[in-house]
Tab-separated table of C-alpha atoms and ligand atoms in Angstrom:
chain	number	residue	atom	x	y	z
S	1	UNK	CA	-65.484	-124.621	26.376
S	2	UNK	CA	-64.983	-124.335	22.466
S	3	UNK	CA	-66.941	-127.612	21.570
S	4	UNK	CA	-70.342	-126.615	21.125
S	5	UNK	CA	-69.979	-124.443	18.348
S	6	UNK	CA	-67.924	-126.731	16.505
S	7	UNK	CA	-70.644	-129.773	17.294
S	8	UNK	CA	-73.085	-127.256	15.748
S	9	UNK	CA	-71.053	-127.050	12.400
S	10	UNK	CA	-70.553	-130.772	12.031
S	11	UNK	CA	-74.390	-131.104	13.123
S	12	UNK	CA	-75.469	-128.190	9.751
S	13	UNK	CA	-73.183	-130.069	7.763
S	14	UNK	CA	-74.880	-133.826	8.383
S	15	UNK	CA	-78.558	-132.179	7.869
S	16	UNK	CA	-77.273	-130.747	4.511
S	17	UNK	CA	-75.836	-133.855	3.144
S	18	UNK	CA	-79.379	-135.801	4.478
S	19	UNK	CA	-81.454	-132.997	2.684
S	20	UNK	CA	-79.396	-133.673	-0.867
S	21	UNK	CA	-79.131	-137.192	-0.740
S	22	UNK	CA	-83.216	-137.160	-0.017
S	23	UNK	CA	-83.695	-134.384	-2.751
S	24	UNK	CA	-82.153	-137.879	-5.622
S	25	UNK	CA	-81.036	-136.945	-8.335
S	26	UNK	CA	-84.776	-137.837	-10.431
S	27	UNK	CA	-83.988	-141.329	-10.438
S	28	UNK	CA	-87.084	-142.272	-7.739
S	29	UNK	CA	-89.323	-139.705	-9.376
S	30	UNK	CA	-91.864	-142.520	-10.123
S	31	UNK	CA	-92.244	-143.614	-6.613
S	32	UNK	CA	-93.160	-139.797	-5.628
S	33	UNK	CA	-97.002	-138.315	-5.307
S	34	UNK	CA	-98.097	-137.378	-9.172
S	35	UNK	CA	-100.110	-133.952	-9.309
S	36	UNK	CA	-103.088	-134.260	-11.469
S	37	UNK	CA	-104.163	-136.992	-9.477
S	38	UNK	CA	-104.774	-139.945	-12.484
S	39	UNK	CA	-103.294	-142.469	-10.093
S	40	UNK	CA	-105.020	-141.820	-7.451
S	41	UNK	CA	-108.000	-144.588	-7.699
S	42	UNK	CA	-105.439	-147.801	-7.811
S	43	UNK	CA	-109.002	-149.179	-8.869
S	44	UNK	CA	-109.295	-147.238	-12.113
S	45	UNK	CA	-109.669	-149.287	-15.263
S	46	UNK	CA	-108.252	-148.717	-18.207
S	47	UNK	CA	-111.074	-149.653	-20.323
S	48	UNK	CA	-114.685	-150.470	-19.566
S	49	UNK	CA	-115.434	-153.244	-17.983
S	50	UNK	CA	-117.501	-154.285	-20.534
S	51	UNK	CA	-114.726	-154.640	-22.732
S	52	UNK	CA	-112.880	-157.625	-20.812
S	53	UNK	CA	-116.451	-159.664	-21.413
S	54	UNK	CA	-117.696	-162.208	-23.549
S	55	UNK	CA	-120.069	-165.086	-23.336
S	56	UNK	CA	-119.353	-168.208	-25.188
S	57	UNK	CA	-122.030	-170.585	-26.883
S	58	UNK	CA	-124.898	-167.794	-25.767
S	59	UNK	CA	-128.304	-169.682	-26.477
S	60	UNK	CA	-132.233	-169.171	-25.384
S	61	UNK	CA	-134.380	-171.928	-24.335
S	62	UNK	CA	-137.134	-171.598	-27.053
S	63	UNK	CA	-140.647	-170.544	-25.806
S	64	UNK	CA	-143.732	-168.631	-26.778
S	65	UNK	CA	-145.689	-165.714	-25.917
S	66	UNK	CA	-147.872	-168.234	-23.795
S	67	UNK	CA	-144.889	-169.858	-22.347
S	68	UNK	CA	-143.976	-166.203	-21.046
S	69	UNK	CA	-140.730	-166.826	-20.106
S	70	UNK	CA	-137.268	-168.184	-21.015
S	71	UNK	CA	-134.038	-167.672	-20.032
S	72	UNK	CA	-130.135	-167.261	-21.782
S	73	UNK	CA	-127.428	-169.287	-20.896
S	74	UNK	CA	-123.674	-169.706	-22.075
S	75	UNK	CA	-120.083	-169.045	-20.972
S	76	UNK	CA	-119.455	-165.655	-19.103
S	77	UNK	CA	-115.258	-165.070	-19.785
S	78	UNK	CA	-113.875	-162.398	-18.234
S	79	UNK	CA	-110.513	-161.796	-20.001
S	80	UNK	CA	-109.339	-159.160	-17.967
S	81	UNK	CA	-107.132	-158.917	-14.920
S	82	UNK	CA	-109.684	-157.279	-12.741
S	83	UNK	CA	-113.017	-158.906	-11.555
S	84	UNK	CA	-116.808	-157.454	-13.171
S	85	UNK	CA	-119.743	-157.647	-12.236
S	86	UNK	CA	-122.942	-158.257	-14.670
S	87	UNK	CA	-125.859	-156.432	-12.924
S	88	UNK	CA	-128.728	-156.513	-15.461
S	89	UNK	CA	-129.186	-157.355	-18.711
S	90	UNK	CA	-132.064	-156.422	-20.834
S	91	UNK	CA	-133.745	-158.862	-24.332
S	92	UNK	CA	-135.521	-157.177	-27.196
S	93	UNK	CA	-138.222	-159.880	-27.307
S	94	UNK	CA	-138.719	-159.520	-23.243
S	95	UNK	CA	-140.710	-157.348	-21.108
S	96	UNK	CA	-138.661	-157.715	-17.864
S	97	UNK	CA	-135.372	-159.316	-17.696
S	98	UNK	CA	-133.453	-160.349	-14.409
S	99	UNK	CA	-130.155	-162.444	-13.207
S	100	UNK	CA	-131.395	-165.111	-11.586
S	101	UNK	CA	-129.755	-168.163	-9.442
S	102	UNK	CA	-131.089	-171.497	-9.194
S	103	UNK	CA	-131.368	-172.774	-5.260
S	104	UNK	CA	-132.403	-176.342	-4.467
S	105	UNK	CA	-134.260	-177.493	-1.543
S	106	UNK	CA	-134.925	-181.411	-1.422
S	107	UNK	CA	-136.352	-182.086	-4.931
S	108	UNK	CA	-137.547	-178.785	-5.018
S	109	UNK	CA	-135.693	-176.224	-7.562
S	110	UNK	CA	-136.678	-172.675	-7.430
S	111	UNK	CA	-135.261	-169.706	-9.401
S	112	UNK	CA	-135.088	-166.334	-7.582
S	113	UNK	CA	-133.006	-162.925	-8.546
S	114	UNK	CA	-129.384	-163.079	-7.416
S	115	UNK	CA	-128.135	-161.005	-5.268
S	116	UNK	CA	-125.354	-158.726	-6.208
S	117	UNK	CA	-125.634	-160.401	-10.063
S	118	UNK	CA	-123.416	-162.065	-11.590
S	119	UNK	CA	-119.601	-161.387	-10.315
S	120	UNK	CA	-117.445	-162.778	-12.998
S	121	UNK	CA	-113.476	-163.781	-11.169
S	122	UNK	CA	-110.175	-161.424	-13.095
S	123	UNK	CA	-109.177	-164.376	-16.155
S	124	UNK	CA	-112.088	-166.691	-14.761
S	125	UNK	CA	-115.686	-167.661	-16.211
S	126	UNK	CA	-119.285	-168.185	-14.920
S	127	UNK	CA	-121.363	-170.330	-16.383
S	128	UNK	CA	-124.669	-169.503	-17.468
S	129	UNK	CA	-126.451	-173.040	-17.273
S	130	UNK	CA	-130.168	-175.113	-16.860
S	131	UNK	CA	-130.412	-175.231	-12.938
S	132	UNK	CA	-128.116	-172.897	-12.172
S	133	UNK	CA	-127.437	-168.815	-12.799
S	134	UNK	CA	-128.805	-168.082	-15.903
S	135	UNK	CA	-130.872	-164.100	-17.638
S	136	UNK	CA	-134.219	-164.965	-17.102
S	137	UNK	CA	-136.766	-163.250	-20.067
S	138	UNK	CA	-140.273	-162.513	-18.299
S	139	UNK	CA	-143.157	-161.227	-20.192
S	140	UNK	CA	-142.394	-162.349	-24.160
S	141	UNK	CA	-143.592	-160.245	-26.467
S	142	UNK	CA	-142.574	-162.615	-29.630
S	143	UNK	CA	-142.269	-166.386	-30.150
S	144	UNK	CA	-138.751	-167.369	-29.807
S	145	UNK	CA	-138.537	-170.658	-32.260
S	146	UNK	CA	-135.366	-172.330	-32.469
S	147	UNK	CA	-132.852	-171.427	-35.134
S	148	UNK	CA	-133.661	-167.758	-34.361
S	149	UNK	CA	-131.180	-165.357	-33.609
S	150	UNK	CA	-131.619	-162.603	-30.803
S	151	UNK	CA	-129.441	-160.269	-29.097
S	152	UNK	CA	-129.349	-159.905	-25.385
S	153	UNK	CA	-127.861	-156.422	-23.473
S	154	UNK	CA	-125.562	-156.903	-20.652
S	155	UNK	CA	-124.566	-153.893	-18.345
S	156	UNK	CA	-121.787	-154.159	-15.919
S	157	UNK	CA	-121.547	-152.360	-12.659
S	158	UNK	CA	-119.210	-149.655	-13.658
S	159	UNK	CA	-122.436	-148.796	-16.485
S	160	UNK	CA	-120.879	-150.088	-19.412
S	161	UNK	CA	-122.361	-152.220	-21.680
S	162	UNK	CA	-121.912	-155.294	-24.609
S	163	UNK	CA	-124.436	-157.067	-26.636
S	164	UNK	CA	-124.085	-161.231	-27.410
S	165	UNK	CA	-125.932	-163.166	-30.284
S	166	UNK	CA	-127.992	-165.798	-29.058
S	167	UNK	CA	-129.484	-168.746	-30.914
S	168	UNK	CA	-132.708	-170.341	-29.292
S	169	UNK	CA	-132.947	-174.108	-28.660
S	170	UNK	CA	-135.096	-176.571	-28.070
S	171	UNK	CA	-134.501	-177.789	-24.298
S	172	UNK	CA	-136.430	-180.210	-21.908
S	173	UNK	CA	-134.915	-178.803	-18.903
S	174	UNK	CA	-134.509	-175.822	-16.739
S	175	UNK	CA	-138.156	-175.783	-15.470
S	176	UNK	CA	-137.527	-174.647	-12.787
S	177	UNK	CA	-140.769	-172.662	-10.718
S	178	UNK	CA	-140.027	-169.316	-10.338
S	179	UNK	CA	-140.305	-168.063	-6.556
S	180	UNK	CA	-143.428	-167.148	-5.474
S	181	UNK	CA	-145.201	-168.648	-8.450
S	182	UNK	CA	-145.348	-165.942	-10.959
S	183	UNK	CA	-146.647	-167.147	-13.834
S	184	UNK	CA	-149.790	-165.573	-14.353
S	185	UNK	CA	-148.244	-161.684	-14.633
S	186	UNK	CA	-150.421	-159.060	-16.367
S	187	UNK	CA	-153.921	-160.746	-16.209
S	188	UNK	CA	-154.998	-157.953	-19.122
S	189	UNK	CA	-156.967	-160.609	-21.037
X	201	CU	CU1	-135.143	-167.690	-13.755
């Protein structure tokens, strides 16, 4: 029977026209595996986080060296399509600083660090405001009057960092006890 070897020549010819037409002509190149590997982390940014950040109207609850602590509050805006993450911050005029949350039990409102800091949503904000997140200064080395000017430290979880201008205000509120009742820290008198 003559047929199989001419089955075998049509078959050849079929996997030879599959292998060019999968081969393109360069027009899907971009779809294809890169060497070099740049586009390998879909997850890489372009820029540092720190770059997609600002925080509008940044001001500081005035206080003293006795008060001991204060905190910053504003308008996190993060500009940029991708989400970031403030995860400490750090005040010229402060000993310790932390990201702190507000939580409110009955008429109870007490301050503790936030877990995970301060996630700021791609082309969304987070406000920064009496009772609720805010950078909490601990341990004040100056008097912070109002009209003063100070600059606070941000650093995002990819490392990178900005600075904001604050100007301190007189406030009545954001009181709030700190958990566990810290307020005498140091005792070196
Ligand atoms: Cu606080």
């Amino acid at each position: 029977m003559p047929v199989h070897p001419r089955t075998r020549v049509l078959g050849a010819v079929l996997a030879l026209s599959l292998a060019l037409t999968g081969c393109g002509d360069g027009a899907d190149d971009d779809a294809g595996p890169r060497e070099g590997g740049t586009e390998e982390d879909g997850a890489t940014r372009d820029s540092p986080a720190a770059d997609s950040l600002t925080l509008d109207d940044p001001w500081i609850k005035a206080a003293t060296v006795e008060d001991g602590m204060t905190a910053v509050f504003g308008e996190m805006v993060n500009d940029g399509d991708q989400e970031v993450t403030v995860v400490a911050a750090s005040h010229e005029d402060a000993d310790t600083v932390e990201l702190h949350e507000v939580t409110t039990q009955g008429a109870d409102a007490t301050m503790r660090e936030r877990e995970g800091g301060f996630p700021i949503p791609a082309n969304g904000t987070l406000p920064l405001e009496p009772g609720g997140n805010h950078i909490m200064l601990m341990g004040l080395t100056t008097d912070l009057e109002p009209g003063a000017e100070s600059t606070v430290t941000v650093e995002l979880s990819d490392g990178s960092t900005t600075t904001f201008t604050a100007v301190v205000k007189e406030h009545a509120g954001a009181n709030e006890e700190y958990e566990g009742d810290h307020e005498d820290h140091g005792g070196d008198h």
